[in-house]
Amino acid sequence: MSLRARIAALIEAQGPMSVAQFMTISLLDPQEGYYATRDPLGAGGDFTTAPEISQMFGEMIGLWLVQAWADQGCPKNPRLVELGPGRGTLMADILRTAAVAPEFLADLEVVLIESSPVLQQAQAEKLRGPNGVIGADISWQNQFDDSLGDRPLFLVANEFFDALPVRQYVKTERGWCERMVTTLNDELVFALAPVPAPRAAIPTSFEKAPDGGVYETSPAATALAEDIARIVANKGGAALIIDYGYGEAAGFSETLQAVSGHRFADALAAPGEDDISAHVDFAALAQAGKRGGSSVFGPITQGMFLANIGIAERAEQLMQTNPASARDLLTATERLIGNDQMGTLFKALAFVPPVVDGVAGFAP
Ligand code: SAH
């Protein structure tokens, strides 16, 4: 039975499911979930991410992490955690660059949070194989949890939060009703819950939404951001979250999207086959970071963040050592920071302990 048929059978048996539950099953089902079964990245896959575009992305982030560690007096036993490491490219570039600070690497523990066995395998090959990073103490966990709360936490998440499930509520004459997935003539379709959600589920700022307006929220994302911020505040460290999303208060529209072979698709058409994600609500993550007790910097655009930490200078340096690749380096830089490319749509957000004065890249 296809995943779509299994979801339909579940709905027949139990009634409509939330958009969040649909997303979770589509992406993470152990047998047929999108991430459980494939490597979605690169030209032959469904989408390409910043670390896959250029090594410069990971190098700049590696320097940023080492700088944040140095700013905090080089704490002993740091732990470097990456959420959703994909092919392991970003982590490989970070670790290679962090060699500028042997003391950081000396007692570093690396933990990769990855639910997909296929991608865990790819990461292990990248980081431990013949070209891997020798000596780093690397382990895997399926999810972020409290066991990561006992050391200074240096955390990076690129294109991870967009994969976390969202719930959606639509404003109607009878109140805010949750958007559900149900079946109609053997198809999966959206439908509204007949009973409105409790008033308290909807922020007061949404009162002015028009009928048909949508409140989209990711409780999984905000809870995780708050947990991370609490550890950073208590134990030291720094967290950097980069993703596509909106930085200001959310609009009244929904952002769930499916992508297949680098093209947009119908979100309900092929669960488990297409990537499903939603824009990240950075204002909500920033608030969650403050609730966790961290100082929060950003969100600012990815373009501004990378420019502030010197990506243009790095590109220049690489061009001098390798003039033949000058054109590729310019193209990659433009893809990462150009306004009509990833530079504006993608945002960066940082958490640091409140005792720290600031953090590189987020100058006011
Ligand atoms: N950061 C990488 C990959 C982004 S794709 C890059 O920039 O190239 C999203 C990654 O998050 C994949 O590795 C996917 O398997 C993982 N992932 C998605 N949802 C997850 C979840 N709920 N728990 C753990 N890992 C998850």
mmCIF file of C-alpha atoms and ligand atoms in Angstrom:
data_model
loop_
_atom_site.group_PDB
_atom_site.id
_atom_site.type_symbol
_atom_site.label_atom_id
_atom_site.label_comp_id
_atom_site.label_asym_id
_atom_site.label_seq_id
_atom_site.Cartn_x
_atom_site.Cartn_y
_atom_site.Cartn_z
ATOM 1 C CA MET A 1 0.000 0.000 0.000
ATOM 2 C CA SER A 2 1.337 3.453 -0.897
ATOM 3 C CA LEU A 3 1.809 6.024 1.845
ATOM 4 C CA ARG A 4 -1.070 7.987 0.326
ATOM 5 C CA ALA A 5 -3.347 4.941 0.616
ATOM 6 C CA ARG A 6 -2.215 4.340 4.202
ATOM 7 C CA ILE A 7 -2.964 7.960 5.122
ATOM 8 C CA ALA A 8 -6.398 7.663 3.472
ATOM 9 C CA ALA A 9 -7.084 4.431 5.413
ATOM 10 C CA LEU A 10 -6.045 6.122 8.664
ATOM 11 C CA ILE A 11 -8.426 9.024 7.955
ATOM 12 C CA GLU A 12 -11.275 6.607 7.122
ATOM 13 C CA ALA A 13 -10.681 4.850 10.429
ATOM 14 C CA GLN A 14 -10.011 7.825 12.718
ATOM 15 C CA GLY A 15 -11.378 10.922 10.998
ATOM 16 C CA PRO A 16 -9.544 13.905 9.492
ATOM 17 C CA MET A 17 -5.940 14.604 10.575
ATOM 18 C CA SER A 18 -4.262 17.958 11.201
ATOM 19 C CA VAL A 19 -1.908 19.419 8.598
ATOM 20 C CA ALA A 20 0.849 18.860 11.194
ATOM 21 C CA GLN A 21 0.114 15.155 11.438
ATOM 22 C CA PHE A 22 -0.016 14.877 7.653
ATOM 23 C CA MET A 23 3.382 16.585 7.395
ATOM 24 C CA THR A 24 4.907 14.374 10.068
ATOM 25 C CA ILE A 25 3.756 11.141 8.422
ATOM 26 C CA SER A 26 4.684 12.326 4.910
ATOM 27 C CA LEU A 27 8.204 13.324 5.898
ATOM 28 C CA LEU A 28 9.110 10.897 8.666
ATOM 29 C CA ASP A 29 7.148 7.650 8.244
ATOM 30 C CA PRO A 30 9.870 5.028 8.910
ATOM 31 C CA GLN A 31 9.021 2.958 5.811
ATOM 32 C CA GLU A 32 7.896 5.449 3.202
ATOM 33 C CA GLY A 33 8.458 8.928 4.624
ATOM 34 C CA TYR A 34 10.136 11.415 2.319
ATOM 35 C CA TYR A 35 13.299 11.832 4.388
ATOM 36 C CA ALA A 36 13.366 8.217 5.599
ATOM 37 C CA THR A 37 13.790 6.863 2.099
ATOM 38 C CA ARG A 38 16.068 9.130 0.105
ATOM 39 C CA ASP A 39 18.732 11.781 -0.244
ATOM 40 C CA PRO A 40 16.660 14.711 -1.553
ATOM 41 C CA LEU A 41 19.555 17.081 -2.194
ATOM 42 C CA GLY A 42 21.375 18.255 -5.276
ATOM 43 C CA ALA A 43 20.795 18.604 -8.981
ATOM 44 C CA GLY A 44 19.342 15.089 -9.359
ATOM 45 C CA GLY A 45 17.154 15.452 -6.260
ATOM 46 C CA ASP A 46 14.356 17.806 -5.321
ATOM 47 C CA PHE A 47 16.200 20.849 -3.984
ATOM 48 C CA THR A 48 19.676 22.297 -3.429
ATOM 49 C CA THR A 49 20.808 23.919 -0.191
ATOM 50 C CA ALA A 50 23.429 26.557 0.590
ATOM 51 C CA PRO A 51 26.174 24.159 1.777
ATOM 52 C CA GLU A 52 25.719 22.156 -1.437
ATOM 53 C CA ILE A 53 26.141 25.336 -3.499
ATOM 54 C CA SER A 54 29.514 26.309 -2.085
ATOM 55 C CA GLN A 55 32.042 25.323 0.569
ATOM 56 C CA MET A 56 32.193 29.023 1.488
ATOM 57 C CA PHE A 57 28.853 28.766 3.306
ATOM 58 C CA GLY A 58 30.139 26.170 5.781
ATOM 59 C CA GLU A 59 33.507 27.880 6.084
ATOM 60 C CA MET A 60 31.915 31.166 7.117
ATOM 61 C CA ILE A 61 29.692 29.382 9.632
ATOM 62 C CA GLY A 62 32.682 27.457 10.987
ATOM 63 C CA LEU A 63 34.514 30.738 11.603
ATOM 64 C CA TRP A 64 31.377 32.243 13.159
ATOM 65 C CA LEU A 65 31.120 29.331 15.619
ATOM 66 C CA VAL A 66 34.803 29.488 16.550
ATOM 67 C CA GLN A 67 34.503 33.261 17.044
ATOM 68 C CA ALA A 68 31.450 32.828 19.319
ATOM 69 C CA TRP A 69 33.393 30.213 21.320
ATOM 70 C CA ALA A 70 36.407 32.544 21.626
ATOM 71 C CA ASP A 71 34.164 35.489 22.623
ATOM 72 C CA GLN A 72 32.972 33.397 25.571
ATOM 73 C CA GLY A 73 36.493 32.702 26.829
ATOM 74 C CA CYS A 74 37.040 29.404 24.990
ATOM 75 C CA PRO A 75 34.885 27.180 27.255
ATOM 76 C CA LYS A 76 36.108 23.612 27.804
ATOM 77 C CA ASN A 77 34.216 20.582 26.447
ATOM 78 C CA PRO A 78 32.090 22.337 23.859
ATOM 79 C CA ARG A 79 29.445 20.321 22.055
ATOM 80 C CA LEU A 80 28.728 21.046 18.399
ATOM 81 C CA VAL A 81 25.247 20.000 17.327
ATOM 82 C CA GLU A 82 23.761 20.158 13.865
ATOM 83 C CA LEU A 83 20.047 19.705 13.260
ATOM 84 C CA GLY A 84 19.220 17.894 10.010
ATOM 85 C CA PRO A 85 22.723 17.662 8.507
ATOM 86 C CA GLY A 86 21.632 16.399 5.052
ATOM 87 C CA ARG A 87 24.696 14.974 3.311
ATOM 88 C CA GLY A 88 27.068 16.154 6.059
ATOM 89 C CA THR A 89 28.576 18.785 3.785
ATOM 90 C CA LEU A 90 28.017 21.719 6.132
ATOM 91 C CA MET A 91 29.523 19.834 9.087
ATOM 92 C CA ALA A 92 32.541 18.749 7.022
ATOM 93 C CA ASP A 93 33.178 22.369 5.969
ATOM 94 C CA ILE A 94 32.701 23.606 9.550
ATOM 95 C CA LEU A 95 35.132 21.063 11.027
ATOM 96 C CA ARG A 96 37.745 21.676 8.342
ATOM 97 C CA THR A 97 37.585 25.414 9.007
ATOM 98 C CA ALA A 98 37.528 25.033 12.792
ATOM 99 C CA ALA A 99 41.036 23.604 12.533
ATOM 100 C CA VAL A 100 42.148 27.258 12.861
ATOM 101 C CA ALA A 101 41.336 26.746 16.569
ATOM 102 C CA PRO A 102 42.850 23.378 17.575
ATOM 103 C CA GLU A 103 41.779 24.029 21.145
ATOM 104 C CA PHE A 104 38.130 24.145 20.036
ATOM 105 C CA LEU A 105 38.474 20.841 18.204
ATOM 106 C CA ALA A 106 40.555 19.169 20.926
ATOM 107 C CA ASP A 107 37.732 18.280 23.287
ATOM 108 C CA LEU A 108 34.820 18.848 20.955
ATOM 109 C CA GLU A 109 31.914 16.431 20.900
ATOM 110 C CA VAL A 110 29.892 16.478 17.668
ATOM 111 C CA VAL A 111 26.268 15.321 17.712
ATOM 112 C CA LEU A 112 24.219 15.084 14.533
ATOM 113 C CA ILE A 113 20.434 15.140 14.913
ATOM 114 C CA GLU A 114 19.081 13.147 12.005
ATOM 115 C CA SER A 115 15.943 11.035 11.746
ATOM 116 C CA SER A 116 16.733 9.496 8.370
ATOM 117 C CA PRO A 117 18.833 6.301 8.334
ATOM 118 C CA VAL A 118 19.689 6.963 4.673
ATOM 119 C CA LEU A 119 21.099 10.400 5.474
ATOM 120 C CA GLN A 120 22.825 9.212 8.686
ATOM 121 C CA GLN A 121 24.687 6.781 6.455
ATOM 122 C CA ALA A 122 25.617 9.519 3.968
ATOM 123 C CA GLN A 123 26.833 11.732 6.819
ATOM 124 C CA ALA A 124 28.931 8.938 8.318
ATOM 125 C CA GLU A 125 30.577 8.286 4.958
ATOM 126 C CA LYS A 126 31.299 11.968 4.444
ATOM 127 C CA LEU A 127 32.664 12.604 7.918
ATOM 128 C CA ARG A 128 34.385 9.295 8.630
ATOM 129 C CA GLY A 129 35.323 8.041 5.172
ATOM 130 C CA PRO A 130 38.769 8.350 3.548
ATOM 131 C CA ASN A 131 38.235 12.082 3.015
ATOM 132 C CA GLY A 132 36.507 12.476 6.361
ATOM 133 C CA VAL A 133 37.491 14.573 9.310
ATOM 134 C CA ILE A 134 39.903 12.487 11.325
ATOM 135 C CA GLY A 135 39.622 12.401 15.075
ATOM 136 C CA ALA A 136 36.339 14.196 15.649
ATOM 137 C CA ASP A 137 34.119 12.442 18.187
ATOM 138 C CA ILE A 138 30.842 12.142 16.240
ATOM 139 C CA SER A 139 27.569 10.530 17.257
ATOM 140 C CA TRP A 140 23.947 10.550 16.031
ATOM 141 C CA GLN A 141 20.570 11.043 17.668
ATOM 142 C CA ASN A 142 17.114 10.903 16.130
ATOM 143 C CA GLN A 143 16.014 14.021 17.933
ATOM 144 C CA PHE A 144 17.223 16.889 20.053
ATOM 145 C CA ASP A 145 16.644 16.197 23.758
ATOM 146 C CA ASP A 146 17.692 17.088 27.304
ATOM 147 C CA SER A 147 20.781 14.875 27.127
ATOM 148 C CA LEU A 148 22.349 17.781 25.202
ATOM 149 C CA GLY A 149 21.898 20.165 28.130
ATOM 150 C CA ASP A 150 25.078 19.443 30.100
ATOM 151 C CA ARG A 151 27.789 21.214 28.062
ATOM 152 C CA PRO A 152 28.229 24.515 26.227
ATOM 153 C CA LEU A 153 26.064 24.124 23.130
ATOM 154 C CA PHE A 154 27.190 25.345 19.709
ATOM 155 C CA LEU A 155 24.330 24.577 17.368
ATOM 156 C CA VAL A 156 23.623 25.104 13.709
ATOM 157 C CA ALA A 157 20.471 24.370 11.725
ATOM 158 C CA ASN A 158 20.269 25.072 8.003
ATOM 159 C CA GLU A 159 16.985 24.287 6.264
ATOM 160 C CA PHE A 160 15.824 22.166 9.211
ATOM 161 C CA PHE A 161 13.054 24.228 10.815
ATOM 162 C CA ASP A 162 11.098 24.431 7.534
ATOM 163 C CA ALA A 163 10.572 20.661 7.752
ATOM 164 C CA LEU A 164 8.904 20.839 11.173
ATOM 165 C CA PRO A 165 5.124 20.353 11.144
ATOM 166 C CA VAL A 166 2.802 23.373 11.090
ATOM 167 C CA ARG A 167 -0.793 23.673 12.220
ATOM 168 C CA GLN A 168 -3.121 25.997 10.341
ATOM 169 C CA TYR A 169 -6.291 27.770 11.453
ATOM 170 C CA VAL A 170 -8.629 29.542 9.029
ATOM 171 C CA LYS A 171 -10.839 32.468 10.036
ATOM 172 C CA THR A 172 -14.502 31.753 9.305
ATOM 173 C CA GLU A 173 -17.847 33.215 10.373
ATOM 174 C CA ARG A 174 -18.001 30.680 13.188
ATOM 175 C CA GLY A 175 -14.477 31.388 14.467
ATOM 176 C CA TRP A 176 -10.980 30.035 13.747
ATOM 177 C CA CYS A 177 -11.263 26.470 12.464
ATOM 178 C CA GLU A 178 -8.277 24.163 12.103
ATOM 179 C CA ARG A 179 -7.414 23.148 8.549
ATOM 180 C CA MET A 180 -7.462 19.356 8.307
ATOM 181 C CA VAL A 181 -6.657 16.711 5.724
ATOM 182 C CA THR A 182 -9.496 14.360 4.863
ATOM 183 C CA THR A 183 -10.660 12.121 2.003
ATOM 184 C CA LEU A 184 -13.164 12.797 -0.762
ATOM 185 C CA ASN A 185 -13.810 10.265 -3.537
ATOM 186 C CA ASP A 186 -10.498 8.538 -2.775
ATOM 187 C CA GLU A 187 -8.545 11.817 -2.988
ATOM 188 C CA LEU A 188 -6.842 13.598 -0.110
ATOM 189 C CA VAL A 189 -8.325 17.081 0.289
ATOM 190 C CA PHE A 190 -8.226 19.952 2.783
ATOM 191 C CA ALA A 191 -11.290 20.606 4.937
ATOM 192 C CA LEU A 192 -12.002 22.751 7.975
ATOM 193 C CA ALA A 193 -12.739 21.297 11.385
ATOM 194 C CA PRO A 194 -16.438 21.857 12.108
ATOM 195 C CA VAL A 195 -15.807 23.091 15.637
ATOM 196 C CA PRO A 196 -13.745 26.280 16.039
ATOM 197 C CA ALA A 197 -10.486 26.219 18.001
ATOM 198 C CA PRO A 198 -10.513 27.740 21.501
ATOM 199 C CA ARG A 199 -10.056 31.522 21.341
ATOM 200 C CA ALA A 200 -6.781 31.253 23.285
ATOM 201 C CA ALA A 201 -5.195 29.218 20.477
ATOM 202 C CA ILE A 202 -5.101 32.307 18.229
ATOM 203 C CA PRO A 203 -2.858 35.322 18.999
ATOM 204 C CA THR A 204 -4.713 38.605 19.486
ATOM 205 C CA SER A 205 -2.717 40.136 16.603
ATOM 206 C CA PHE A 206 -4.786 37.914 14.278
ATOM 207 C CA GLU A 207 -8.088 39.488 15.303
ATOM 208 C CA LYS A 208 -7.871 41.890 12.364
ATOM 209 C CA ALA A 209 -7.444 39.079 9.805
ATOM 210 C CA PRO A 210 -10.063 38.963 7.027
ATOM 211 C CA ASP A 211 -12.376 35.969 6.623
ATOM 212 C CA GLY A 212 -10.365 33.213 4.987
ATOM 213 C CA GLY A 213 -7.167 34.522 6.640
ATOM 214 C CA VAL A 214 -4.837 31.815 7.989
ATOM 215 C CA TYR A 215 -2.911 31.581 11.251
ATOM 216 C CA GLU A 216 -0.032 29.151 10.696
ATOM 217 C CA THR A 217 2.033 28.023 13.665
ATOM 218 C CA SER A 218 4.662 25.412 14.401
ATOM 219 C CA PRO A 219 4.489 24.409 18.059
ATOM 220 C CA ALA A 220 7.260 21.868 17.392
ATOM 221 C CA ALA A 221 9.551 24.625 16.092
ATOM 222 C CA THR A 222 8.956 27.110 18.903
ATOM 223 C CA ALA A 223 9.288 24.437 21.612
ATOM 224 C CA LEU A 224 12.593 23.287 20.116
ATOM 225 C CA ALA A 225 13.924 26.848 19.782
ATOM 226 C CA GLU A 226 13.056 27.527 23.414
ATOM 227 C CA ASP A 227 14.851 24.355 24.583
ATOM 228 C CA ILE A 228 17.962 25.297 22.606
ATOM 229 C CA ALA A 229 17.920 28.862 23.950
ATOM 230 C CA ARG A 230 17.600 27.610 27.527
ATOM 231 C CA ILE A 231 20.703 25.424 27.200
ATOM 232 C CA VAL A 232 22.675 28.220 25.511
ATOM 233 C CA ALA A 233 21.654 30.640 28.275
ATOM 234 C CA ASN A 234 22.532 28.209 31.090
ATOM 235 C CA LYS A 235 25.630 26.455 29.761
ATOM 236 C CA GLY A 236 27.031 28.932 27.255
ATOM 237 C CA GLY A 237 27.365 28.470 23.535
ATOM 238 C CA ALA A 238 25.613 29.880 20.484
ATOM 239 C CA ALA A 239 22.883 28.776 18.113
ATOM 240 C CA LEU A 240 22.539 29.786 14.477
ATOM 241 C CA ILE A 241 19.302 29.078 12.641
ATOM 242 C CA ILE A 242 19.183 29.699 8.890
ATOM 243 C CA ASP A 243 16.178 28.982 6.722
ATOM 244 C CA TYR A 244 13.737 30.495 4.292
ATOM 245 C CA GLY A 245 10.935 32.312 5.990
ATOM 246 C CA TYR A 246 9.592 35.642 7.081
ATOM 247 C CA GLY A 247 11.271 37.896 9.578
ATOM 248 C CA GLU A 248 8.465 40.317 10.403
ATOM 249 C CA ALA A 249 5.152 39.311 11.946
ATOM 250 C CA ALA A 250 3.482 36.644 9.846
ATOM 251 C CA GLY A 251 0.909 37.549 7.214
ATOM 252 C CA PHE A 252 -2.561 36.060 7.157
ATOM 253 C CA SER A 253 -1.724 33.438 4.569
ATOM 254 C CA GLU A 254 -0.483 29.884 4.638
ATOM 255 C CA THR A 255 2.903 28.782 3.322
ATOM 256 C CA LEU A 256 2.749 24.983 3.133
ATOM 257 C CA GLN A 257 4.491 23.898 -0.046
ATOM 258 C CA ALA A 258 5.530 20.753 -1.840
ATOM 259 C CA VAL A 259 8.544 20.519 -4.103
ATOM 260 C CA SER A 260 9.463 17.736 -6.468
ATOM 261 C CA GLY A 261 12.370 17.768 -8.915
ATOM 262 C CA HIS A 262 13.026 21.492 -8.218
ATOM 263 C CA ARG A 263 9.361 22.395 -9.038
ATOM 264 C CA PHE A 264 6.378 23.235 -6.873
ATOM 265 C CA ALA A 265 3.744 20.519 -6.560
ATOM 266 C CA ASP A 266 0.356 19.937 -4.878
ATOM 267 C CA ALA A 267 1.045 19.315 -1.165
ATOM 268 C CA LEU A 268 -1.460 16.446 -0.924
ATOM 269 C CA ALA A 269 -0.692 14.756 -4.227
ATOM 270 C CA ALA A 270 2.174 12.447 -3.377
ATOM 271 C CA PRO A 271 2.934 12.130 0.350
ATOM 272 C CA GLY A 272 6.333 10.534 0.891
ATOM 273 C CA GLU A 273 7.356 11.300 -2.691
ATOM 274 C CA ASP A 274 7.462 15.116 -2.622
ATOM 275 C CA ASP A 275 9.253 17.336 -0.138
ATOM 276 C CA ILE A 276 6.787 19.213 2.062
ATOM 277 C CA SER A 277 7.779 22.273 4.059
ATOM 278 C CA ALA A 278 6.522 25.615 5.334
ATOM 279 C CA HIS A 279 8.100 29.039 5.643
ATOM 280 C CA VAL A 280 9.758 29.553 9.021
ATOM 281 C CA ASP A 281 8.171 32.150 11.308
ATOM 282 C CA PHE A 282 11.368 33.829 12.545
ATOM 283 C CA ALA A 283 9.523 36.313 14.747
ATOM 284 C CA ALA A 284 8.022 33.347 16.632
ATOM 285 C CA LEU A 285 11.449 31.661 16.929
ATOM 286 C CA ALA A 286 12.975 34.912 18.214
ATOM 287 C CA GLN A 287 10.283 35.146 20.898
ATOM 288 C CA ALA A 288 10.857 31.510 21.833
ATOM 289 C CA GLY A 289 14.589 32.216 22.164
ATOM 290 C CA LYS A 290 13.868 35.054 24.583
ATOM 291 C CA ARG A 291 11.482 32.862 26.599
ATOM 292 C CA GLY A 292 14.375 30.373 26.864
ATOM 293 C CA GLY A 293 16.535 33.123 28.387
ATOM 294 C CA SER A 294 18.980 33.768 25.543
ATOM 295 C CA SER A 295 19.909 37.076 23.951
ATOM 296 C CA VAL A 296 18.483 36.969 20.462
ATOM 297 C CA PHE A 297 20.121 38.542 17.390
ATOM 298 C CA GLY A 298 18.261 38.873 14.110
ATOM 299 C CA PRO A 299 16.490 37.746 12.134
ATOM 300 C CA ILE A 300 18.450 39.419 9.367
ATOM 301 C CA THR A 301 18.674 38.287 5.783
ATOM 302 C CA GLN A 302 21.138 35.541 4.848
ATOM 303 C CA GLY A 303 22.678 37.949 2.351
ATOM 304 C CA MET A 304 23.406 40.517 5.040
ATOM 305 C CA PHE A 305 24.656 37.916 7.512
ATOM 306 C CA LEU A 306 27.099 36.328 5.050
ATOM 307 C CA ALA A 307 28.274 39.712 3.803
ATOM 308 C CA ASN A 308 28.820 40.921 7.381
ATOM 309 C CA ILE A 309 31.009 37.934 8.219
ATOM 310 C CA GLY A 310 33.108 38.374 5.092
ATOM 311 C CA ILE A 311 31.972 35.997 2.357
ATOM 312 C CA ALA A 312 33.069 38.407 -0.383
ATOM 313 C CA GLU A 313 36.589 38.527 1.078
ATOM 314 C CA ARG A 314 36.656 34.731 1.284
ATOM 315 C CA ALA A 315 35.572 34.451 -2.354
ATOM 316 C CA GLU A 316 38.327 36.899 -3.327
ATOM 317 C CA GLN A 317 40.919 34.835 -1.454
ATOM 318 C CA LEU A 318 39.790 31.599 -3.129
ATOM 319 C CA MET A 319 39.883 33.290 -6.539
ATOM 320 C CA GLN A 320 43.479 34.295 -6.019
ATOM 321 C CA THR A 321 44.592 30.778 -5.159
ATOM 322 C CA ASN A 322 42.486 29.300 -7.947
ATOM 323 C CA PRO A 323 41.876 31.806 -10.773
ATOM 324 C CA ALA A 324 40.350 29.120 -13.015
ATOM 325 C CA SER A 325 37.330 28.848 -10.708
ATOM 326 C CA ALA A 326 36.759 32.606 -10.412
ATOM 327 C CA ARG A 327 33.534 32.533 -12.404
ATOM 328 C CA ASP A 328 32.093 29.636 -10.341
ATOM 329 C CA LEU A 329 32.982 31.414 -7.116
ATOM 330 C CA LEU A 330 31.257 34.594 -8.242
ATOM 331 C CA THR A 331 28.157 32.663 -9.300
ATOM 332 C CA ALA A 332 28.047 30.801 -5.978
ATOM 333 C CA THR A 333 28.462 34.008 -3.966
ATOM 334 C CA GLU A 334 25.668 35.617 -5.939
ATOM 335 C CA ARG A 335 23.379 32.613 -5.358
ATOM 336 C CA LEU A 336 24.000 32.776 -1.614
ATOM 337 C CA ILE A 337 23.700 36.540 -1.090
ATOM 338 C CA GLY A 338 21.920 37.946 -4.175
ATOM 339 C CA ASN A 339 18.596 39.633 -3.413
ATOM 340 C CA ASP A 340 16.752 37.799 -6.151
ATOM 341 C CA GLN A 341 18.347 34.488 -5.134
ATOM 342 C CA MET A 342 18.781 33.150 -1.564
ATOM 343 C CA GLY A 343 19.979 36.429 -0.054
ATOM 344 C CA THR A 344 16.641 37.909 0.965
ATOM 345 C CA LEU A 345 14.220 34.989 1.249
ATOM 346 C CA PHE A 346 16.566 33.217 3.661
ATOM 347 C CA LYS A 347 17.031 34.625 7.163
ATOM 348 C CA ALA A 348 19.556 34.104 9.964
ATOM 349 C CA LEU A 349 18.786 34.142 13.687
ATOM 350 C CA ALA A 350 21.243 33.707 16.572
ATOM 351 C CA PHE A 351 20.947 32.903 20.280
ATOM 352 C CA VAL A 352 23.779 33.626 22.713
ATOM 353 C CA PRO A 353 23.932 33.739 26.522
ATOM 354 C CA PRO A 354 22.750 37.068 27.977
ATOM 355 C CA VAL A 355 26.183 37.652 29.549
ATOM 356 C CA VAL A 356 27.779 37.977 26.112
ATOM 357 C CA ASP A 357 27.933 41.452 24.545
ATOM 358 C CA GLY A 358 27.079 40.517 20.979
ATOM 359 C CA VAL A 359 27.822 38.130 18.204
ATOM 360 C CA ALA A 360 29.569 38.472 14.842
ATOM 361 C CA GLY A 361 27.480 39.159 11.741
ATOM 362 C CA PHE A 362 24.477 40.730 13.421
ATOM 363 C CA ALA A 363 25.743 44.311 13.776
ATOM 364 C CA PRO A 364 22.800 46.676 14.353
HETATM 365 N N1 SAH B 1 20.998 20.972 6.520
HETATM 366 C C1 SAH B 1 21.130 20.239 5.278
HETATM 367 C C2 SAH B 1 19.898 19.414 4.891
HETATM 368 C C3 SAH B 1 18.574 20.103 4.856
HETATM 369 S S1 SAH B 1 17.254 18.953 4.465
HETATM 370 C C4 SAH B 1 21.547 21.185 4.173
HETATM 371 O O1 SAH B 1 21.504 22.382 4.390
HETATM 372 O O2 SAH B 1 21.928 20.705 3.104
HETATM 373 C C5 SAH B 1 16.546 18.629 6.067
HETATM 374 C C6 SAH B 1 17.334 17.686 6.919
HETATM 375 O O3 SAH B 1 16.658 17.541 8.176
HETATM 376 C C7 SAH B 1 17.494 16.290 6.387
HETATM 377 O O4 SAH B 1 18.741 15.809 6.803
HETATM 378 C C8 SAH B 1 16.339 15.547 7.076
HETATM 379 O O5 SAH B 1 16.490 14.158 7.091
HETATM 380 C C9 SAH B 1 16.368 16.161 8.444
HETATM 381 N N2 SAH B 1 15.119 16.151 9.182
HETATM 382 C C10 SAH B 1 13.926 16.641 8.772
HETATM 383 N N3 SAH B 1 13.002 16.567 9.738
HETATM 384 C C11 SAH B 1 13.631 16.023 10.811
HETATM 385 C C12 SAH B 1 13.202 15.711 12.143
HETATM 386 N N4 SAH B 1 11.966 15.953 12.548
HETATM 387 N N5 SAH B 1 14.106 15.183 12.992
HETATM 388 C C13 SAH B 1 15.385 14.952 12.588
HETATM 389 N N6 SAH B 1 15.839 15.238 11.348
HETATM 390 C C14 SAH B 1 14.978 15.753 10.468
#
